Coordinates of C-alpha atoms and ligand atoms in Angstrom, one line a residue:
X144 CA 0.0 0.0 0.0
X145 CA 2.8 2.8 0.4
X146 CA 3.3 2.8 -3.6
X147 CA -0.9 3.8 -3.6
X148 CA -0.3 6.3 -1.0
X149 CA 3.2 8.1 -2.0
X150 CA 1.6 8.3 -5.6
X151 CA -1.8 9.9 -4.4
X152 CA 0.9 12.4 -2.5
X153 CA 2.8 12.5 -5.4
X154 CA -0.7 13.5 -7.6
X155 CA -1.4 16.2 -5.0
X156 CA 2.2 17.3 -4.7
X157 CA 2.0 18.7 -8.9
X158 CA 4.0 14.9 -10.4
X159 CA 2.6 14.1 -13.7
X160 CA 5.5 12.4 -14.8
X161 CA 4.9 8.4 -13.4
X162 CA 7.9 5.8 -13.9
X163 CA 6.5 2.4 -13.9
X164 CA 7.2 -1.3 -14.8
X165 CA 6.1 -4.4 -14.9
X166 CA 9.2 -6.0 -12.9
X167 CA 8.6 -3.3 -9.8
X168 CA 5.0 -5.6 -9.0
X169 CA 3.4 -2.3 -8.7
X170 CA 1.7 -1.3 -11.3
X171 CA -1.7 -2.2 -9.4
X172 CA -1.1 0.2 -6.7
X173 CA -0.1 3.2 -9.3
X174 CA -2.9 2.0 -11.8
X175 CA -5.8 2.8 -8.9
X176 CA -3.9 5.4 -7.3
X177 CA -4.0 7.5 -11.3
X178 CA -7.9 6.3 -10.8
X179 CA -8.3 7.5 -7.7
X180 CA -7.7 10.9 -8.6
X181 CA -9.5 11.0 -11.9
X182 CA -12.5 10.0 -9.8
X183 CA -11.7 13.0 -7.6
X184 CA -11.3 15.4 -10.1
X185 CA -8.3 16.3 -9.4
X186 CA -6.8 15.6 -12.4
X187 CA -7.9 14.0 -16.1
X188 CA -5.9 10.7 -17.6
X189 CA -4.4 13.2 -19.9
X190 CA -2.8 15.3 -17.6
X191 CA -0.6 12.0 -16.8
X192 CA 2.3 10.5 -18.2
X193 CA 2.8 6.7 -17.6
X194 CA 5.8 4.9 -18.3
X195 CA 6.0 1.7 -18.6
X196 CA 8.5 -1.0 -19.6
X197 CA 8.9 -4.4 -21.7
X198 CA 11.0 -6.9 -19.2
X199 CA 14.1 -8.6 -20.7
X200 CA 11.9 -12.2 -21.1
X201 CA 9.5 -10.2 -23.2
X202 CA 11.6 -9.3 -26.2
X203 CA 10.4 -11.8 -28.9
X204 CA 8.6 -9.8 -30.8
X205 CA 5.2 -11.9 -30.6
X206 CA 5.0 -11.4 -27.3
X207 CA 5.4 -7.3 -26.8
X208 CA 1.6 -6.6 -27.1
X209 CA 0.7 -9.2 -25.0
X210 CA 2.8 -8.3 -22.1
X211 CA 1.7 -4.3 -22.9
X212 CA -1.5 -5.8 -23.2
X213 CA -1.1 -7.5 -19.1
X214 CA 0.8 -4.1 -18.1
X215 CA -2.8 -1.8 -19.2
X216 CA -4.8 -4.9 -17.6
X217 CA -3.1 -4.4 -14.4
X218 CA -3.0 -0.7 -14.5
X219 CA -6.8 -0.5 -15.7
X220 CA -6.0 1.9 -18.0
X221 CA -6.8 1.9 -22.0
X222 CA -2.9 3.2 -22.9
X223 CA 0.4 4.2 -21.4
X224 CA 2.1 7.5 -23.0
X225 CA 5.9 6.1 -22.9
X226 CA 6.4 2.1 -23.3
X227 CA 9.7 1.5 -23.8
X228 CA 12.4 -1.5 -23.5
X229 CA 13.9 -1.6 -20.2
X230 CA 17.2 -3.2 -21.2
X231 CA 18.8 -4.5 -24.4
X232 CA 19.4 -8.0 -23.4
X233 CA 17.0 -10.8 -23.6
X234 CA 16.4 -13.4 -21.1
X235 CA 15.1 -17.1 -21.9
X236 CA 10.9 -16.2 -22.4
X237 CA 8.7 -17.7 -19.6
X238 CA 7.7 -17.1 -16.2
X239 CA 10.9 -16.8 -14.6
X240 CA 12.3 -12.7 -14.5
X241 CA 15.3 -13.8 -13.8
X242 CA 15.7 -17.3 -15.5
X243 CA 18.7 -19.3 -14.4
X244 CA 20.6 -22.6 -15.3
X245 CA 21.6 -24.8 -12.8
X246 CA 24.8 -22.9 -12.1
X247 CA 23.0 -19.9 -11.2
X248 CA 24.0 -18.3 -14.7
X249 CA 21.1 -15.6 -16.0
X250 CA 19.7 -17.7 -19.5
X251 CA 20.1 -15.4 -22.2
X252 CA 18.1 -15.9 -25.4
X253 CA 19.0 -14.6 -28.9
X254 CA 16.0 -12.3 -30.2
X255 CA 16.7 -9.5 -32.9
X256 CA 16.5 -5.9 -31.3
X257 CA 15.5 -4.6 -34.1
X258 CA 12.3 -7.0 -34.6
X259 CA 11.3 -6.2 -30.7
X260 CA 11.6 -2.6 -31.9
X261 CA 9.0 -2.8 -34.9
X262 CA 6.8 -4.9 -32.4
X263 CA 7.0 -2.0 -30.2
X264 CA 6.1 0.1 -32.7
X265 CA 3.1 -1.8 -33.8
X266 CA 1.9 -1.0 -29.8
X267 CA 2.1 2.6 -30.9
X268 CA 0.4 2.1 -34.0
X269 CA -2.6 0.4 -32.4
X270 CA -2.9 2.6 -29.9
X271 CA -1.5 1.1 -27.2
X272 CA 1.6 3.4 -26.5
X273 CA 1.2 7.3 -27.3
X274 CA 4.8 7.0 -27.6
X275 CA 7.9 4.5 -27.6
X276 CA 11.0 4.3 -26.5
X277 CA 14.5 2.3 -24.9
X278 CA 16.6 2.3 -21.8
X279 CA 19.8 1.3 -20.9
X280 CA 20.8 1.6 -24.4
X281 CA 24.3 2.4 -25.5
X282 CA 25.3 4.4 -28.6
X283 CA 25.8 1.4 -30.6
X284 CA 22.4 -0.4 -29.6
X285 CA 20.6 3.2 -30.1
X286 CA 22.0 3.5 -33.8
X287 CA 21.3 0.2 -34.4
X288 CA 17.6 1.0 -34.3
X289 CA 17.9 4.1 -35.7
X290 CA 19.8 2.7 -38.8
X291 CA 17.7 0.0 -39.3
X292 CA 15.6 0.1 -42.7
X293 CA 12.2 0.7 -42.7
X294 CA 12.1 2.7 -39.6
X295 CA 8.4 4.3 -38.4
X296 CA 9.2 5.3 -35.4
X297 CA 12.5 6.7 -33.8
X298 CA 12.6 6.1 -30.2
X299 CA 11.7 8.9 -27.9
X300 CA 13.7 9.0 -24.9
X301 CA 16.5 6.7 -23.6
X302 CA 16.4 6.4 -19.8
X303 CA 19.9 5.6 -18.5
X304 CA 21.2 6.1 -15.2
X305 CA 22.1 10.0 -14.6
X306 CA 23.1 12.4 -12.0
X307 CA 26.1 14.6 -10.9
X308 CA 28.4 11.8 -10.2
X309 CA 27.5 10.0 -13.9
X310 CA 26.7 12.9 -16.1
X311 CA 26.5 10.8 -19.3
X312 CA 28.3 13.9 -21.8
X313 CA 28.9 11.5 -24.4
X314 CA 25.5 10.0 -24.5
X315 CA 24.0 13.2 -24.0
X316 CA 25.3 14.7 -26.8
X317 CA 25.0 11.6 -29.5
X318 CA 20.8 11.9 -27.9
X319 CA 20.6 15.7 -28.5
X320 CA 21.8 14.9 -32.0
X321 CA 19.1 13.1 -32.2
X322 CA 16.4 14.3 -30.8
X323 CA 16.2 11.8 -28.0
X324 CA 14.9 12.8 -24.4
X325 CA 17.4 11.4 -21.8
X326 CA 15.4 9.9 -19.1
X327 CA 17.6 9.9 -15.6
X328 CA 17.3 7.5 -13.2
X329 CA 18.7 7.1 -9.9
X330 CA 19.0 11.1 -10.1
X331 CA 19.8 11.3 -6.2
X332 CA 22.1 8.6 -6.0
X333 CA 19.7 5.4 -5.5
X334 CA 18.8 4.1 -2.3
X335 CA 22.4 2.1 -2.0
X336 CA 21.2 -0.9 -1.3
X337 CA 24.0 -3.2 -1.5
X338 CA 21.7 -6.1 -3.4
X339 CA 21.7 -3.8 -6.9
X340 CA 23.8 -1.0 -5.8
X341 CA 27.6 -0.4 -6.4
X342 CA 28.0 1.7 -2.7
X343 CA 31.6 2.1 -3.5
X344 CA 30.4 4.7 -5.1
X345 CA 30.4 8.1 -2.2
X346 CA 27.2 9.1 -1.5
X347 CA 25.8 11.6 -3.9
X348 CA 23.6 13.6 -1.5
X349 CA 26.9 14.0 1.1
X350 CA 28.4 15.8 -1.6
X351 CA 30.6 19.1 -0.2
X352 CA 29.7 21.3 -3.5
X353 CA 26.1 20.1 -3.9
X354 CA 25.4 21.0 -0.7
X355 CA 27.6 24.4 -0.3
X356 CA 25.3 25.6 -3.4
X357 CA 22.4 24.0 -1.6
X358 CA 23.1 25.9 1.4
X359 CA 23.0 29.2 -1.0
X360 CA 19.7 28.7 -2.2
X361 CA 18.3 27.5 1.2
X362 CA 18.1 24.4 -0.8
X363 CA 19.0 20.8 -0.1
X364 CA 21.5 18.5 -2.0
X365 CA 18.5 16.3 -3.3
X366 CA 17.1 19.8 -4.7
X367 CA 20.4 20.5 -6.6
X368 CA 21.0 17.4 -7.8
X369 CA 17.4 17.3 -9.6
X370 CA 17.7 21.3 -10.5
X371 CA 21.1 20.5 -12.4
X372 CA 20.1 17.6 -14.4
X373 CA 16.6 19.5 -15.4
X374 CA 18.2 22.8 -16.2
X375 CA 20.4 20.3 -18.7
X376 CA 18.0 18.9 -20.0
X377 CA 17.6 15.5 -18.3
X378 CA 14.4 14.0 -17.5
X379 CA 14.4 13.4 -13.7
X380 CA 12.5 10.6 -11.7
X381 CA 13.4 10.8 -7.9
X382 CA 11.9 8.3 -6.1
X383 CA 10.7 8.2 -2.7
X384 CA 8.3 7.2 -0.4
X385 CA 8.4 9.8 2.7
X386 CA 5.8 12.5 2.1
X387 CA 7.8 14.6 3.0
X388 CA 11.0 13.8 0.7
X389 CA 8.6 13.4 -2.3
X390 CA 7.0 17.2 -1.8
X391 CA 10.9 18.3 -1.2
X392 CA 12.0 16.8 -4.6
X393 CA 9.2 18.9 -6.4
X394 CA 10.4 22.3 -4.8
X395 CA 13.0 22.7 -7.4
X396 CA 11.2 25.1 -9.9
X397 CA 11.9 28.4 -7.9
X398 CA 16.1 28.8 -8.3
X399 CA 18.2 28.7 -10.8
X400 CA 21.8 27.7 -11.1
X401 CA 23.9 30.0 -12.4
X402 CA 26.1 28.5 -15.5
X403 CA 29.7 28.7 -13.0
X404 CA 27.3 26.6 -10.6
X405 CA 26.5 23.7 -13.5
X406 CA 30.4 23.9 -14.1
X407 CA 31.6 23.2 -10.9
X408 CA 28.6 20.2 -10.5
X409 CA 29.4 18.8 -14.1
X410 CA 32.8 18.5 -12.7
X411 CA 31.8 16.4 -9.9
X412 CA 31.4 13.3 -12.8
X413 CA 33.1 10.4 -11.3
X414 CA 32.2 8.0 -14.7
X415 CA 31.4 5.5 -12.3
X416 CA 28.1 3.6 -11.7
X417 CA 25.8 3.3 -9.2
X418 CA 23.6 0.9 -11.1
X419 CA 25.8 -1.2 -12.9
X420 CA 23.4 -4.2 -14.1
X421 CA 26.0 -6.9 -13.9
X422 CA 23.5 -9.5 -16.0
Ligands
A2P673 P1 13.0 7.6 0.8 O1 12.0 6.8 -0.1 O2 13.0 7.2 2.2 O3 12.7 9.1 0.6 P2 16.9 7.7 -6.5 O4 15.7 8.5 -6.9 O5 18.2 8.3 -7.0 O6 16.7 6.3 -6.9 O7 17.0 7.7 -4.9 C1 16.1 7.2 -4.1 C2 16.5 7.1 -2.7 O8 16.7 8.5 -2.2 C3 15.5 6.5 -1.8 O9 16.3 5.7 -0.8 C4 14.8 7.7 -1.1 O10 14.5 7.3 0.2 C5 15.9 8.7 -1.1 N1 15.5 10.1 -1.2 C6 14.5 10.5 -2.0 N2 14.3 11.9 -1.9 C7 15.3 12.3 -1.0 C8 15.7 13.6 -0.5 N3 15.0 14.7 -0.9 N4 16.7 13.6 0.4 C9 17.3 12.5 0.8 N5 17.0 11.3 0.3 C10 16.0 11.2 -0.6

């Protein structure tokens, strides 16, 4: 129940901008939580923006509108604006997300990207998904769907792990050519825990210069963080579930940093994961 409540809170706070996925096994909460507040009035299904993601077993491309198909079911809702895949690699199809052999090895299974990607945009062309779009793509896999012939639809956005300590310039830049929206995730840092998390890594949010500027602005580190990757252009999508911390995280439209200030954070780049997705 806290995903229903911190996205009701999140509704009031001003979000619009939902991340979702299958794979997080809550799509039920967010889905009645988006229906809660149309039946309020508070808001209409247009004012929201759902994301939501096509797992790794899911790639084949007979099975994209299916599992898009099980996402809407679950949500109860009639589209989502953003589908896009959540990581280039395939695992082995079935009902194991994380399929392994008997050594404990992940089970890959050879599908074509580029055949997933005219699936997905068959779910745009039906209706399914206003828009579509990858993550966790590199440059190579992101050309390789934007060279490939008969392309309808580029994809939208790439959401890729971004903040002051992995800035992404490189990426950035090859996406800006293109017209594709970085997404960041993990744009505080992550929650560092150790099961998925690389905590070598310092903490972002004990940062000395995020949180001199912070103190500037009467601002926290969290604010900064998410001011410095919006005012370049990155797509943030903070996540928390203290009422609190999630209001905190939308206060971050009434400063600016000035362009020394975005030097001196861009500088902080470490090139070094938090999320490194060892599979
Ligand atoms: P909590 O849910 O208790 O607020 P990311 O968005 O980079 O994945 O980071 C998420 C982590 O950051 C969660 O552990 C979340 O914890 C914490 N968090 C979210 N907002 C803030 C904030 N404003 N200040 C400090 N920690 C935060």
């Amino acid at each position: 129940g806290s995903c229903l409540e911190s996205v009701k809170i999140a509704i009031d706070t001003g979000y619009r901008h939902i991340d979702g996925a299958f794979v997080y096994y809550n799509e039920h909460e967010v889905g009645q939580a988006i229906r809660e507040k149309i039946a309020e009035g508070r808001i209409k299904r247009e004012d929201i923006f759902y994301c939501g993601k096509l797992w790794n077993t899911c790639h084949p491309p007979e099975l994209v509108r299916p599992t898009l198909e099980k996402t809407l079911k679950i949500l109860q809702l009639d589209y989502v604006d953003l589908y896009i895949i959540e990581l280039p690699m395939a695992f082995k199809p079935g009902d194991a997300i994380y399929p392994k052999d008997e050594n404990g090895k992940i089970i890959y299974h050879e599908t074509d990207l580029c055949a997933t990607w005219e699936a997905m945009e068959a779910c745009k062309d039906a209706g399914l998904a206003k828009s579509i779009g990858v993550s966790n793509f590199n440059r190579r896999q992101l050309e390789m769907i934007l060279n490939k012939p008969g392309l309808k639809y580029k994809p939208v956005s790439n959401q890729v792990e971004c903040h002051p300590y992995f800035t992404q310039p490189k990426l950035l830049e090859f996406c800006r050519q293109h017209d594709i929206v970085i997404v960041g995730y993990s744009p505080l840092g992550t929650s560092r825990d150790e099961t998925w998390v690389n905590v070598s890594s310092p903490p972002l949010l004990k940062d000395p210069v995020l949180n001199a500027i912070g103190k500037k602005y009467n601002k926290t580190a969290a604010q900064v963080a998410l001011r410095f990757s919006i005012q370049r252009g990155v797509v943030v999508i903070p996540k928390s579930f203290n009422p609190q911390r999630i209001r905190e995280n939308f206060q971050i439209f009434d400063f600016s940093l000035t362009e020394k200030e975005m030097k001196e954070i861009e500088a902080l780049n470490k090139n070094v994961r938090y999320v490194e997705l060892l599979m």
